[in-house]
């Protein structure tokens, strides 16, 4: 199971590099927490809306056993949902 930040792709203005944005849960295992600093290289440069900062374009399961995160920095990160660890880099999906 993957727990998402309550604002999904939008962070509160007060959120910092240590903010937990994803948590991977597995029965009998310690949850794996992914912090903003783990997926965004420079949180201070995130685009702002009127009340929030935008950190991700999209996220979800890809149908191939990975949880995928597409960040506003253009990073396409695949996670193994059973361990919370990053999987090797893959090219981003084609955008139309």
PDB file of C-alpha atoms in Angstrom:
ATOM      1  CA  UNK A   1       0.000   0.000   0.000  1.00  0.00           C
ATOM      2  CA  UNK A   2       1.198   3.500  -0.781  1.00  0.00           C
ATOM      3  CA  UNK A   3       0.164   6.446   1.372  1.00  0.00           C
ATOM      4  CA  UNK A   4       0.291   9.801  -0.433  1.00  0.00           C
ATOM      5  CA  UNK A   5       0.867  13.298   0.890  1.00  0.00           C
ATOM      6  CA  UNK A   6      -2.606  14.704   1.747  1.00  0.00           C
ATOM      7  CA  UNK A   7      -2.335  17.444  -0.889  1.00  0.00           C
ATOM      8  CA  UNK A   8      -1.270  14.907  -3.540  1.00  0.00           C
ATOM      9  CA  UNK A   9       0.754  16.970  -6.049  1.00  0.00           C
ATOM     10  CA  UNK A  10       0.501  20.199  -4.044  1.00  0.00           C
ATOM     11  CA  UNK A  11       2.500  20.937  -0.885  1.00  0.00           C
ATOM     12  CA  UNK A  12       1.685  23.502   1.750  1.00  0.00           C
ATOM     13  CA  UNK A  13       3.910  26.592   1.610  1.00  0.00           C
ATOM     14  CA  UNK A  14       5.407  25.523   4.965  1.00  0.00           C
ATOM     15  CA  UNK A  15       6.510  22.092   3.673  1.00  0.00           C
ATOM     16  CA  UNK A  16      10.274  21.638   3.627  1.00  0.00           C
ATOM     17  CA  UNK A  17      12.804  19.078   2.417  1.00  0.00           C
ATOM     18  CA  UNK A  18      11.998  16.725   5.323  1.00  0.00           C
ATOM     19  CA  UNK A  19       8.279  16.582   4.487  1.00  0.00           C
ATOM     20  CA  UNK A  20       7.151  13.000   3.896  1.00  0.00           C
ATOM     21  CA  UNK A  21       5.467  12.800   0.483  1.00  0.00           C
ATOM     22  CA  UNK A  22       5.089   9.007   0.104  1.00  0.00           C
ATOM     23  CA  UNK A  23       4.957   6.112   2.556  1.00  0.00           C
ATOM     24  CA  UNK A  24       5.199   2.507   1.412  1.00  0.00           C
ATOM     25  CA  UNK A  25       3.491   0.063   3.778  1.00  0.00           C
ATOM     26  CA  UNK A  26       3.925  -3.693   3.832  1.00  0.00           C
ATOM     27  CA  UNK A  27       2.430  -6.054   6.386  1.00  0.00           C
ATOM     28  CA  UNK A  28       4.966  -6.939   9.062  1.00  0.00           C
ATOM     29  CA  UNK A  29       7.562  -4.421   7.835  1.00  0.00           C
ATOM     30  CA  UNK A  30       8.581  -0.959   8.944  1.00  0.00           C
ATOM     31  CA  UNK A  31       6.985   1.664   6.645  1.00  0.00           C
ATOM     32  CA  UNK A  32       9.397   3.258   4.173  1.00  0.00           C
ATOM     33  CA  UNK A  33       9.081   7.039   4.138  1.00  0.00           C
ATOM     34  CA  UNK A  34      10.070   9.048   1.071  1.00  0.00           C
ATOM     35  CA  UNK A  35      10.824  12.678   1.862  1.00  0.00           C
ATOM     36  CA  UNK A  36      10.640  15.621  -0.507  1.00  0.00           C
ATOM     37  CA  UNK A  37      14.449  15.837  -0.532  1.00  0.00           C
ATOM     38  CA  UNK A  38      14.586  12.241  -1.810  1.00  0.00           C
ATOM     39  CA  UNK A  39      12.697  13.053  -5.009  1.00  0.00           C
ATOM     40  CA  UNK A  40      13.170  16.807  -5.582  1.00  0.00           C
ATOM     41  CA  UNK A  41      16.689  18.152  -6.040  1.00  0.00           C
ATOM     42  CA  UNK A  42      15.906  21.779  -5.137  1.00  0.00           C
ATOM     43  CA  UNK A  43      12.661  22.204  -3.150  1.00  0.00           C
ATOM     44  CA  UNK A  44      13.224  25.977  -2.945  1.00  0.00           C
ATOM     45  CA  UNK A  45      12.605  26.248  -6.705  1.00  0.00           C
ATOM     46  CA  UNK A  46       9.236  24.478  -6.810  1.00  0.00           C
ATOM     47  CA  UNK A  47       6.539  26.366  -8.734  1.00  0.00           C
ATOM     48  CA  UNK A  48       4.014  28.183  -6.547  1.00  0.00           C
ATOM     49  CA  UNK A  49       0.271  28.444  -6.872  1.00  0.00           C
ATOM     50  CA  UNK A  50      -1.771  30.984  -4.915  1.00  0.00           C
ATOM     51  CA  UNK A  51      -1.602  28.845  -1.760  1.00  0.00           C
ATOM     52  CA  UNK A  52       0.666  25.854  -2.424  1.00  0.00           C
ATOM     53  CA  UNK A  53       3.811  24.603  -4.142  1.00  0.00           C
ATOM     54  CA  UNK A  54       3.562  22.109  -6.997  1.00  0.00           C
ATOM     55  CA  UNK A  55       6.002  19.167  -6.693  1.00  0.00           C
ATOM     56  CA  UNK A  56       4.624  16.354  -8.885  1.00  0.00           C
ATOM     57  CA  UNK A  57       2.829  16.129 -12.205  1.00  0.00           C
ATOM     58  CA  UNK A  58       1.492  12.629 -11.759  1.00  0.00           C
ATOM     59  CA  UNK A  59       1.895   9.459  -9.707  1.00  0.00           C
ATOM     60  CA  UNK A  60       0.395   6.014  -9.537  1.00  0.00           C
ATOM     61  CA  UNK A  61       0.830   2.368 -10.420  1.00  0.00           C
ATOM     62  CA  UNK A  62       1.995   1.702 -13.968  1.00  0.00           C
ATOM     63  CA  UNK A  63       0.491  -1.753 -14.455  1.00  0.00           C
ATOM     64  CA  UNK A  64       3.948  -3.332 -14.478  1.00  0.00           C
ATOM     65  CA  UNK A  65       4.395  -3.647 -10.736  1.00  0.00           C
ATOM     66  CA  UNK A  66       5.915  -0.231 -10.085  1.00  0.00           C
ATOM     67  CA  UNK A  67       4.670   2.904  -8.384  1.00  0.00           C
ATOM     68  CA  UNK A  68       5.712   5.777 -10.657  1.00  0.00           C
ATOM     69  CA  UNK A  69       6.334   9.412  -9.783  1.00  0.00           C
ATOM     70  CA  UNK A  70       6.667  12.171 -12.401  1.00  0.00           C
ATOM     71  CA  UNK A  71       8.143  15.253 -10.692  1.00  0.00           C
ATOM     72  CA  UNK A  72       7.960  18.897 -11.793  1.00  0.00           C
ATOM     73  CA  UNK A  73      11.744  18.757 -12.236  1.00  0.00           C
ATOM     74  CA  UNK A  74      11.229  16.247 -15.033  1.00  0.00           C
ATOM     75  CA  UNK A  75      12.318  13.209 -13.052  1.00  0.00           C
ATOM     76  CA  UNK A  76      10.469   9.975 -13.729  1.00  0.00           C
ATOM     77  CA  UNK A  77      11.035   7.713 -10.718  1.00  0.00           C
ATOM     78  CA  UNK A  78       9.888   4.106 -10.395  1.00  0.00           C
ATOM     79  CA  UNK A  79       9.535   2.536  -6.952  1.00  0.00           C
ATOM     80  CA  UNK A  80       9.137  -1.077  -5.969  1.00  0.00           C
ATOM     81  CA  UNK A  81       5.947  -0.835  -3.875  1.00  0.00           C
ATOM     82  CA  UNK A  82       6.935  -3.881  -1.795  1.00  0.00           C
ATOM     83  CA  UNK A  83      10.195  -2.292  -0.595  1.00  0.00           C
ATOM     84  CA  UNK A  84       9.815   1.457  -1.270  1.00  0.00           C
ATOM     85  CA  UNK A  85      13.155   1.422  -3.061  1.00  0.00           C
ATOM     86  CA  UNK A  86      13.810   3.094  -6.387  1.00  0.00           C
ATOM     87  CA  UNK A  87      14.022   0.843  -9.406  1.00  0.00           C
ATOM     88  CA  UNK A  88      16.544   1.498 -12.188  1.00  0.00           C
ATOM     89  CA  UNK A  89      15.907   4.519 -14.357  1.00  0.00           C
ATOM     90  CA  UNK A  90      13.585   4.060 -17.277  1.00  0.00           C
ATOM     91  CA  UNK A  91      12.719   6.512 -20.016  1.00  0.00           C
ATOM     92  CA  UNK A  92       9.654   8.654 -19.306  1.00  0.00           C
ATOM     93  CA  UNK A  93       6.432   7.823 -21.107  1.00  0.00           C
ATOM     94  CA  UNK A  94       5.757   9.535 -24.412  1.00  0.00           C
ATOM     95  CA  UNK A  95       3.622  12.638 -24.015  1.00  0.00           C
ATOM     96  CA  UNK A  96       1.181  13.699 -26.665  1.00  0.00           C
TER      97      UNK A  96
END
